[in-house]
Amino acid sequence: MATKYAMDVPKDPRSYIPSSQWSNSTSFAAVTLKDGINYLFYYDRGNHLACLAGKDADSYNNRTVRLNGSTIQAGEKSPLAATAWEDRNGSPEAIRLYYIDTSSSQIKELVSENGGESWKEGAFNRQKYHIARSGGLAASSSPGGGLKVYFADPDNDDSIVEASIGTVSSDWELNVIQ
C-alpha cells in the first residue's frame, strides 16, 4: 500500500517499524476504531508525531500527524496516550490523542473524526495542564461521552490525577487519585 503522506521511509510499510533506530523516543499509544482499523502512534526519527494505520500486517500505512499543515515535534521520551471516543449520542467515533508540547510542557489533545486524515485541537487544551517530569500519561473513554486523562501533576506534588469529562457535564474536572 502506498504511503499517504510523504516521509523519508522505506517503500514497504512493514519494514518501517518504530524503534530506537528510527526514533529517539520509545513512547507508543494505540487505539482501534469500530471499523477494525488499528492506529499506532509514535515519534519518528526526527521526533515528529507519526502513525501506522491498518487492519492487519499487510495493510499498514505511514502517516505524519499534522495540525494546520505543521508537524508536531516532541521532546525526548515524551509520553503519548490515545483513546477512541464517542459523543453522548454514540457518534461520531473520534480518536483523541494526547502528547506533551515541547515549548510549553503542557499536555495537548488532538482530535480526529476521520480516521487520522486530519486533526484539530481538542477542548482539553484550554485547561493548560502540565505533566511532572517523572510522570506518565494515559487516556480512557466510556460509552456516552465519558473521557479521562491520567497524569502526574506537578501542581499537586507530582500526585497522580484524573482529568475527566462525565457523560452529563462538558466541563473538565481534576481529581487527585493517588
mmCIF file with all atom_site columns, N, CA, C and O in Angstrom, residues 82-105:
data_model
loop_
_atom_site.group_PDB
_atom_site.id
_atom_site.type_symbol
_atom_site.label_atom_id
_atom_site.label_alt_id
_atom_site.label_comp_id
_atom_site.label_asym_id
_atom_site.label_entity_id
_atom_site.label_seq_id
_atom_site.pdbx_PDB_ins_code
_atom_site.Cartn_x
_atom_site.Cartn_y
_atom_site.Cartn_z
_atom_site.occupancy
_atom_site.B_iso_or_equiv
_atom_site.pdbx_formal_charge
_atom_site.auth_seq_id
_atom_site.auth_comp_id
_atom_site.auth_asym_id
_atom_site.auth_atom_id
_atom_site.pdbx_PDB_model_num
ATOM 1  N N  . ALA A 1 82  ? -3.751  7.591  23.805 1.00 0.00 ? 82  ALA A N  1
ATOM 2  C CA . ALA A 1 82  ? -4.809  7.696  22.799 1.00 0.00 ? 82  ALA A CA 1
ATOM 3  C C  . ALA A 1 82  ? -6.022  6.900  23.251 1.00 0.00 ? 82  ALA A C  1
ATOM 4  O O  . ALA A 1 82  ? -5.902  5.923  23.992 1.00 0.00 ? 82  ALA A O  1
ATOM 5  N N  . THR A 1 83  ? -7.195  7.320  22.794 1.00 0.00 ? 83  THR A N  1
ATOM 6  C CA . THR A 1 83  ? -8.425  6.585  23.067 1.00 0.00 ? 83  THR A CA 1
ATOM 7  C C  . THR A 1 83  ? -9.420  6.843  21.934 1.00 0.00 ? 83  THR A C  1
ATOM 8  O O  . THR A 1 83  ? -9.358  7.881  21.271 1.00 0.00 ? 83  THR A O  1
ATOM 9  N N  . ALA A 1 84  ? -10.297 5.875  21.727 1.00 0.00 ? 84  ALA A N  1
ATOM 10 C CA . ALA A 1 84  ? -11.413 6.055  20.785 1.00 0.00 ? 84  ALA A CA 1
ATOM 11 C C  . ALA A 1 84  ? -12.572 6.618  21.594 1.00 0.00 ? 84  ALA A C  1
ATOM 12 O O  . ALA A 1 84  ? -12.906 6.093  22.654 1.00 0.00 ? 84  ALA A O  1
ATOM 13 N N  . TRP A 1 85  ? -13.189 7.672  21.131 1.00 0.00 ? 85  TRP A N  1
ATOM 14 C CA . TRP A 1 85  ? -14.211 8.379  21.911 1.00 0.00 ? 85  TRP A CA 1
ATOM 15 C C  . TRP A 1 85  ? -15.462 8.581  21.068 1.00 0.00 ? 85  TRP A C  1
ATOM 16 O O  . TRP A 1 85  ? -15.376 8.911  19.887 1.00 0.00 ? 85  TRP A O  1
ATOM 17 N N  . GLU A 1 86  ? -16.616 8.395  21.693 1.00 0.00 ? 86  GLU A N  1
ATOM 18 C CA . GLU A 1 86  ? -17.906 8.680  21.057 1.00 0.00 ? 86  GLU A CA 1
ATOM 19 C C  . GLU A 1 86  ? -18.606 9.758  21.871 1.00 0.00 ? 86  GLU A C  1
ATOM 20 O O  . GLU A 1 86  ? -18.488 9.793  23.095 1.00 0.00 ? 86  GLU A O  1
ATOM 21 N N  . ASP A 1 87  ? -19.366 10.603 21.209 1.00 0.00 ? 87  ASP A N  1
ATOM 22 C CA . ASP A 1 87  ? -20.104 11.625 21.945 1.00 0.00 ? 87  ASP A CA 1
ATOM 23 C C  . ASP A 1 87  ? -21.272 10.988 22.701 1.00 0.00 ? 87  ASP A C  1
ATOM 24 O O  . ASP A 1 87  ? -21.472 9.775  22.670 1.00 0.00 ? 87  ASP A O  1
ATOM 25 N N  . ARG A 1 88  ? -22.050 11.790 23.370 1.00 0.00 ? 88  ARG A N  1
ATOM 26 C CA . ARG A 1 88  ? -23.147 11.292 24.207 1.00 0.00 ? 88  ARG A CA 1
ATOM 27 C C  . ARG A 1 88  ? -24.192 10.507 23.415 1.00 0.00 ? 88  ARG A C  1
ATOM 28 O O  . ARG A 1 88  ? -24.914 9.690  23.957 1.00 0.00 ? 88  ARG A O  1
ATOM 29 N N  . ASN A 1 89  ? -24.282 10.751 22.125 1.00 0.00 ? 89  ASN A N  1
ATOM 30 C CA . ASN A 1 89  ? -25.246 10.052 21.269 1.00 0.00 ? 89  ASN A CA 1
ATOM 31 C C  . ASN A 1 89  ? -24.662 8.803  20.609 1.00 0.00 ? 89  ASN A C  1
ATOM 32 O O  . ASN A 1 89  ? -25.328 8.140  19.837 1.00 0.00 ? 89  ASN A O  1
ATOM 33 N N  . GLY A 1 90  ? -23.394 8.527  20.882 1.00 0.00 ? 90  GLY A N  1
ATOM 34 C CA . GLY A 1 90  ? -22.760 7.339  20.314 1.00 0.00 ? 90  GLY A CA 1
ATOM 35 C C  . GLY A 1 90  ? -22.094 7.551  18.974 1.00 0.00 ? 90  GLY A C  1
ATOM 36 O O  . GLY A 1 90  ? -21.652 6.610  18.335 1.00 0.00 ? 90  GLY A O  1
ATOM 37 N N  . SER A 1 91  ? -22.001 8.788  18.510 1.00 0.00 ? 91  SER A N  1
ATOM 38 C CA . SER A 1 91  ? -21.319 9.056  17.248 1.00 0.00 ? 91  SER A CA 1
ATOM 39 C C  . SER A 1 91  ? -20.898 10.517 17.216 1.00 0.00 ? 91  SER A C  1
ATOM 40 O O  . SER A 1 91  ? -21.436 11.316 17.958 1.00 0.00 ? 91  SER A O  1
ATOM 41 N N  . PRO A 1 92  ? -20.004 10.950 16.389 1.00 0.00 ? 92  PRO A N  1
ATOM 42 C CA . PRO A 1 92  ? -19.123 10.098 15.600 1.00 0.00 ? 92  PRO A CA 1
ATOM 43 C C  . PRO A 1 92  ? -17.991 9.585  16.463 1.00 0.00 ? 92  PRO A C  1
ATOM 44 O O  . PRO A 1 92  ? -17.652 10.191 17.475 1.00 0.00 ? 92  PRO A O  1
ATOM 45 N N  . GLU A 1 93  ? -17.419 8.489  16.073 1.00 0.00 ? 93  GLU A N  1
ATOM 46 C CA . GLU A 1 93  ? -16.268 7.957  16.792 1.00 0.00 ? 93  GLU A CA 1
ATOM 47 C C  . GLU A 1 93  ? -15.044 8.784  16.398 1.00 0.00 ? 93  GLU A C  1
ATOM 48 O O  . GLU A 1 93  ? -14.822 9.053  15.224 1.00 0.00 ? 93  GLU A O  1
ATOM 49 N N  . ALA A 1 94  ? -14.307 9.205  17.388 1.00 0.00 ? 94  ALA A N  1
ATOM 50 C CA . ALA A 1 94  ? -13.147 10.057 17.144 1.00 0.00 ? 94  ALA A CA 1
ATOM 51 C C  . ALA A 1 94  ? -11.935 9.477  17.855 1.00 0.00 ? 94  ALA A C  1
ATOM 52 O O  . ALA A 1 94  ? -12.060 8.780  18.855 1.00 0.00 ? 94  ALA A O  1
ATOM 53 N N  . ILE A 1 95  ? -10.759 9.784  17.331 1.00 0.00 ? 95  ILE A N  1
ATOM 54 C CA . ILE A 1 95  ? -9.517  9.460  18.010 1.00 0.00 ? 95  ILE A CA 1
ATOM 55 C C  . ILE A 1 95  ? -9.135  10.683 18.824 1.00 0.00 ? 95  ILE A C  1
ATOM 56 O O  . ILE A 1 95  ? -9.113  11.803 18.312 1.00 0.00 ? 95  ILE A O  1
ATOM 57 N N  . ARG A 1 96  ? -8.831  10.461 20.087 1.00 0.00 ? 96  ARG A N  1
ATOM 58 C CA . ARG A 1 96  ? -8.305  11.509 20.954 1.00 0.00 ? 96  ARG A CA 1
ATOM 59 C C  . ARG A 1 96  ? -6.864  11.111 21.259 1.00 0.00 ? 96  ARG A C  1
ATOM 60 O O  . ARG A 1 96  ? -6.602  10.032 21.769 1.00 0.00 ? 96  ARG A O  1
ATOM 61 N N  . LEU A 1 97  ? -5.936  11.979 20.917 1.00 0.00 ? 97  LEU A N  1
ATOM 62 C CA . LEU A 1 97  ? -4.512  11.714 21.051 1.00 0.00 ? 97  LEU A CA 1
ATOM 63 C C  . LEU A 1 97  ? -3.898  12.776 21.960 1.00 0.00 ? 97  LEU A C  1
ATOM 64 O O  . LEU A 1 97  ? -4.140  13.969 21.773 1.00 0.00 ? 97  LEU A O  1
ATOM 65 N N  . TYR A 1 98  ? -3.101  12.340 22.943 1.00 0.00 ? 98  TYR A N  1
ATOM 66 C CA . TYR A 1 98  ? -2.502  13.240 23.926 1.00 0.00 ? 98  TYR A CA 1
ATOM 67 C C  . TYR A 1 98  ? -0.982  13.135 23.850 1.00 0.00 ? 98  TYR A C  1
ATOM 68 O O  . TYR A 1 98  ? -0.431  12.040 23.755 1.00 0.00 ? 98  TYR A O  1
ATOM 69 N N  . TYR A 1 99  ? -0.329  14.282 23.908 1.00 0.00 ? 99  TYR A N  1
ATOM 70 C CA . TYR A 1 99  ? 1.126   14.360 23.851 1.00 0.00 ? 99  TYR A CA 1
ATOM 71 C C  . TYR A 1 99  ? 1.573   15.570 24.655 1.00 0.00 ? 99  TYR A C  1
ATOM 72 O O  . TYR A 1 99  ? 0.741   16.364 25.115 1.00 0.00 ? 99  TYR A O  1
ATOM 73 N N  . ILE A 1 100 ? 2.870   15.737 24.813 1.00 0.00 ? 100 ILE A N  1
ATOM 74 C CA . ILE A 1 100 ? 3.409   16.867 25.565 1.00 0.00 ? 100 ILE A CA 1
ATOM 75 C C  . ILE A 1 100 ? 3.992   17.883 24.592 1.00 0.00 ? 100 ILE A C  1
ATOM 76 O O  . ILE A 1 100 ? 4.858   17.555 23.778 1.00 0.00 ? 100 ILE A O  1
ATOM 77 N N  . ASP A 1 101 ? 3.520   19.109 24.666 1.00 0.00 ? 101 ASP A N  1
ATOM 78 C CA . ASP A 1 101 ? 4.026   20.196 23.824 1.00 0.00 ? 101 ASP A CA 1
ATOM 79 C C  . ASP A 1 101 ? 5.415   20.602 24.320 1.00 0.00 ? 101 ASP A C  1
ATOM 80 O O  . ASP A 1 101 ? 5.589   20.882 25.512 1.00 0.00 ? 101 ASP A O  1
ATOM 81 N N  . THR A 1 102 ? 6.391   20.615 23.424 1.00 0.00 ? 102 THR A N  1
ATOM 82 C CA . THR A 1 102 ? 7.773   20.896 23.836 1.00 0.00 ? 102 THR A CA 1
ATOM 83 C C  . THR A 1 102 ? 7.984   22.341 24.272 1.00 0.00 ? 102 THR A C  1
ATOM 84 O O  . THR A 1 102 ? 8.795   22.609 25.132 1.00 0.00 ? 102 THR A O  1
ATOM 85 N N  . SER A 1 103 ? 7.265   23.277 23.700 1.00 0.00 ? 103 SER A N  1
ATOM 86 C CA . SER A 1 103 ? 7.501   24.682 24.037 1.00 0.00 ? 103 SER A CA 1
ATOM 87 C C  . SER A 1 103 ? 6.873   25.084 25.366 1.00 0.00 ? 103 SER A C  1
ATOM 88 O O  . SER A 1 103 ? 7.386   25.952 26.052 1.00 0.00 ? 103 SER A O  1
ATOM 89 N N  . SER A 1 104 ? 5.776   24.434 25.765 1.00 0.00 ? 104 SER A N  1
ATOM 90 C CA . SER A 1 104 ? 5.073   24.837 26.983 1.00 0.00 ? 104 SER A CA 1
ATOM 91 C C  . SER A 1 104 ? 5.064   23.767 28.076 1.00 0.00 ? 104 SER A C  1
ATOM 92 O O  . SER A 1 104 ? 4.650   24.044 29.192 1.00 0.00 ? 104 SER A O  1
ATOM 93 N N  . SER A 1 105 ? 5.476   22.551 27.759 1.00 0.00 ? 105 SER A N  1
ATOM 94 C CA . SER A 1 105 ? 5.395   21.389 28.667 1.00 0.00 ? 105 SER A CA 1
ATOM 95 C C  . SER A 1 105 ? 3.964   21.085 29.097 1.00 0.00 ? 105 SER A C  1
ATOM 96 O O  . SER A 1 105 ? 3.734   20.482 30.135 1.00 0.00 ? 105 SER A O  1
#
